[in-house]
Amino acid sequence: MSMKKIAFIGGGNMGKSIIGGMIKNNYSNELIYVATPFETEVYALKETFKVNVDTSNINIVNECDVVVFAVKPQVSNDVFTELKKANIDFSNKLIITIMAGVKTEKIAANLKNAEKIIRVMPNTPALIGEGLTGMYKGANCNDDDVEVANCILGSCSKTVWVEKEEDIDSITAISGSAPAYFYLFMECLINKAKEYNFDEATARKIIEQVAIGSAKMVIQNSDTSIAQLRENVTSKGGTTYEALKVFNECDINGIISKALDACKNRAEELSK
């Protein structure tokens, strides 16, 4: 794949994680452009990544082949209005959007000749290069566009493509918001460890290692089902059995199912 000039509208945490991942993977920083309205952020981005920076979205969009919308959805209308007034033609530009809840249909309606649009939903572990990004390509995107998107998002995360745009809402529930579910469970374990008279630092150290070890057990035993891994730790009538019995009596599967449905439903509401 030939390297293209890439414009990032927005230089927040997610944008910076993607840029940092790309540079780490040897993407030329001379081909990366970032716009943010704040002078202090412009300076910081320049110092950190040695990329091209500007306070004007219009300047960098005119310069580039790929435009990554990395702003909060609340300001999307302002950005669209600015670009529309500048009469920028997007017919030969690939648009990648990480704006939650902003559909490709809305983007196409607000930007002149915006035909090639890829919508993505990363999660926060992308900030440390360990993310998962759900991706959907619009009807006018070709294989080269997919390769470009994989290069950009794959620099900080694994990528999963979905067939329908509404499936992005499902990805939000099972991946985008999922780190918080794991954090909550870890938080509960740490709270109980403290009740057992472990200090905060020791409790956290224990639960961190349990999480890392359990995840690695899953990854390194890909031929073994997760259910089987659970059963391998569970002897009938034993200590783990008694703990899992309580979880099941409280219908943990039903609770998680309801929680994910609530997340997905909210994502659908935000898309309207």
XYZ file of C-alpha atoms in Angstrom:
272
model
C 0.000 0.000 0.000
C 1.351 3.414 -0.932
C 1.352 5.844 1.968
C -1.274 8.549 1.735
C -1.570 11.967 3.329
C -3.877 11.599 6.325
C -5.715 14.434 8.070
C -6.914 14.045 11.656
C -9.658 16.456 12.642
C -9.225 16.403 16.395
C -6.146 15.627 18.439
C -7.708 14.103 21.558
C -6.714 10.883 23.302
C -8.063 8.507 20.670
C -6.606 10.508 17.808
C -3.234 10.609 19.534
C -3.292 6.865 20.199
C -3.883 6.174 16.501
C -1.191 8.633 15.399
C 1.287 7.204 17.889
C 0.559 3.669 16.705
C 1.005 4.622 13.061
C 4.366 6.274 13.693
C 5.471 3.295 15.791
C 4.619 1.128 12.770
C 6.855 3.307 10.577
C 4.193 5.445 8.921
C 5.866 8.668 7.825
C 5.047 11.501 10.222
C 5.518 13.877 7.300
C 2.301 12.462 5.796
C 0.215 12.971 8.941
C -1.681 16.231 9.493
C -3.595 17.158 12.652
C -5.943 20.070 13.312
C -7.106 21.271 16.709
C -8.387 24.747 17.564
C -6.169 25.086 20.629
C -2.675 26.553 20.178
C -1.278 24.693 23.194
C -2.464 21.348 21.787
C -1.024 22.197 18.370
C 2.364 22.799 19.968
C 2.173 19.613 22.048
C 1.244 17.474 19.023
C 4.108 18.942 17.026
C 6.589 18.308 19.827
C 5.388 14.775 20.558
C 4.853 13.342 17.084
C 6.711 15.720 14.713
C 3.616 15.778 12.490
C 2.101 18.635 10.500
C -0.251 20.675 12.680
C -2.741 23.476 12.156
C -5.592 25.213 13.917
C -7.628 25.093 10.691
C -9.557 21.982 9.653
C -9.918 23.406 6.166
C -6.181 23.687 5.586
C -5.390 20.077 6.416
C -8.436 18.587 4.660
C -7.495 20.329 1.419
C -4.012 18.847 1.708
C -4.905 15.197 2.339
C -6.266 12.033 0.702
C -7.767 10.539 3.875
C -9.725 12.446 6.530
C -10.168 10.958 9.996
C -12.933 12.586 12.018
C -11.696 12.171 15.598
C -13.866 14.748 17.366
C -16.664 14.263 19.863
C -20.075 13.759 18.209
C -21.405 16.837 20.003
C -19.253 19.089 17.800
C -19.807 17.194 14.548
C -22.392 19.665 13.260
C -20.011 22.580 13.779
C -17.262 20.772 11.888
C -19.620 19.836 9.045
C -20.830 23.437 8.768
C -17.267 24.737 8.590
C -16.264 22.296 5.848
C -19.500 22.837 3.941
C -19.004 26.605 3.913
C -15.497 26.091 2.543
C -17.055 24.075 -0.311
C -14.496 21.280 0.054
C -14.999 18.470 -2.442
C -14.665 15.021 -0.836
C -15.151 13.021 -4.044
C -11.550 11.747 -4.053
C -11.121 11.497 -0.305
C -11.642 8.549 2.021
C -13.485 9.496 5.210
C -12.928 7.503 8.400
C -15.066 8.461 11.370
C -14.722 7.504 15.013
C -17.583 9.825 16.021
C -19.950 7.696 18.101
C -23.554 7.716 16.935
C -22.928 9.688 13.730
C -24.166 7.611 10.799
C -22.535 7.513 7.381
C -25.807 8.810 5.924
C -25.493 12.027 7.942
C -21.873 12.503 6.919
C -22.714 12.008 3.244
C -25.555 14.533 3.526
C -23.343 17.184 5.096
C -20.118 16.957 3.091
C -19.893 17.676 -0.626
C -19.510 14.486 -2.703
C -18.646 12.415 0.359
C -18.987 8.936 -1.096
C -16.300 6.786 0.520
C -17.002 6.548 4.244
C -15.788 4.044 6.822
C -17.269 4.167 10.308
C -15.269 2.702 13.184
C -15.733 2.091 16.908
C -12.471 1.640 18.845
C -12.257 1.023 22.577
C -10.009 2.702 25.125
C -7.289 0.004 25.298
C -6.307 1.414 21.885
C -4.618 4.109 23.980
C -1.941 1.538 24.857
C -1.978 -0.316 21.528
C -4.234 -3.126 22.780
C -7.602 -2.036 21.415
C -10.362 -3.677 19.433
C -11.996 -1.644 16.677
C -15.261 -2.532 14.975
C -15.358 -1.279 11.379
C -18.043 -0.778 8.727
C -17.409 0.268 5.132
C -19.928 2.163 3.057
C -21.100 0.802 -0.280
C -18.684 2.934 -2.319
C -15.514 1.821 -0.538
C -13.132 -0.488 -2.385
C -10.425 -2.920 -1.271
C -7.786 -0.169 -1.236
C -9.943 1.870 1.151
C -10.283 -1.137 3.445
C -6.506 -1.629 3.379
C -5.938 2.015 4.318
C -8.419 1.780 7.201
C -6.806 -1.438 8.442
C -3.399 0.255 8.340
C -4.621 3.238 10.350
C -6.739 1.493 13.004
C -4.648 -1.665 13.026
C -1.747 0.385 14.351
C -3.337 0.516 17.812
C -5.914 -2.287 17.800
C -7.141 -5.503 16.283
C -9.906 -4.888 13.753
C -13.239 -6.605 13.123
C -15.381 -5.727 10.096
C -19.171 -5.844 10.291
C -21.546 -6.276 7.362
C -24.233 -3.762 8.355
C -23.871 -0.300 9.829
C -26.316 -1.092 12.634
C -23.884 -3.792 13.771
C -21.636 -0.974 14.967
C -24.145 -0.574 17.804
C -23.591 -4.224 18.720
C -19.822 -3.721 18.634
C -20.317 -0.776 20.981
C -22.036 -3.081 23.479
C -19.612 -6.012 23.319
C -16.355 -4.127 22.758
C -16.557 -0.341 22.837
C -18.046 -0.218 26.337
C -16.773 -3.605 27.491
C -13.556 -2.468 29.210
C -15.788 -0.760 31.791
C -17.520 -4.087 32.503
C -14.192 -5.734 33.237
C -13.082 -2.774 35.350
C -16.287 -3.036 37.389
C -15.723 -6.726 38.091
C -12.103 -6.022 39.064
C -13.292 -3.170 41.281
C -15.709 -5.510 43.081
C -12.950 -8.072 43.642
C -10.605 -5.409 45.004
C -13.310 -4.084 47.337
C -13.847 -7.563 48.765
C -10.094 -8.153 49.085
C -9.909 -4.986 51.197
C -12.697 -6.370 53.400
C -10.411 -9.385 53.853
C -7.803 -6.936 55.230
C -5.584 -6.654 52.152
C -4.358 -3.114 51.632
C -5.303 -1.254 48.424
C -1.946 -1.775 46.672
C -1.793 -5.498 47.443
C -5.424 -6.062 46.468
C -4.881 -4.307 43.166
C -1.663 -6.236 42.493
C -3.488 -9.528 43.060
C -6.460 -8.702 40.823
C -4.295 -7.208 38.065
C -2.294 -10.443 37.846
C -5.432 -12.608 37.965
C -6.835 -10.599 35.021
C -3.609 -10.804 33.008
C -3.123 -14.501 33.723
C -6.733 -15.389 32.899
C -6.623 -13.450 29.626
C -3.381 -15.161 28.629
C -4.852 -18.561 29.467
C -7.684 -17.836 27.024
C -5.338 -16.531 24.318
C -2.789 -19.322 24.633
C -5.443 -22.068 24.669
C -7.458 -21.031 21.624
C -8.500 -24.642 20.932
C -10.123 -24.882 24.348
C -13.510 -23.287 24.942
C -13.739 -20.643 27.634
C -16.426 -22.769 29.277
C -13.942 -25.637 29.497
C -11.274 -23.369 30.976
C -13.804 -22.359 33.624
C -14.696 -25.992 34.316
C -10.991 -26.836 34.662
C -10.860 -24.547 37.692
C -14.139 -25.831 39.157
C -14.348 -29.035 41.188
C -17.876 -29.995 42.214
C -18.405 -29.147 45.856
C -15.159 -27.173 45.976
C -14.491 -23.506 46.720
C -14.793 -22.224 43.135
C -17.965 -24.279 42.658
C -19.596 -22.532 45.610
C -18.670 -19.069 44.283
C -19.974 -19.799 40.787
C -23.132 -21.284 42.279
C -23.917 -17.883 43.808
C -23.277 -16.131 40.482
C -25.629 -18.521 38.704
C -28.317 -18.242 41.376
C -28.244 -14.479 40.756
C -28.549 -15.146 36.991
C -25.264 -13.500 36.056
C -25.784 -14.411 32.398
C -29.173 -12.675 32.403
C -27.747 -9.596 34.149
C -24.952 -9.277 31.584
C -27.409 -9.821 28.738
C -29.658 -7.027 30.014
C -26.701 -4.698 30.497
C -25.441 -5.224 26.936
C -28.939 -4.748 25.529
C -29.205 -1.458 27.436
C -25.882 -0.331 25.993
C -26.868 -1.320 22.451
C -30.259 0.369 22.765
C -28.628 3.601 23.923
C -26.180 3.469 21.001
C -29.156 3.103 18.638
C -30.890 6.096 20.262
C -27.788 8.259 19.840
C -27.664 7.347 16.146
C -31.143 8.745 15.473
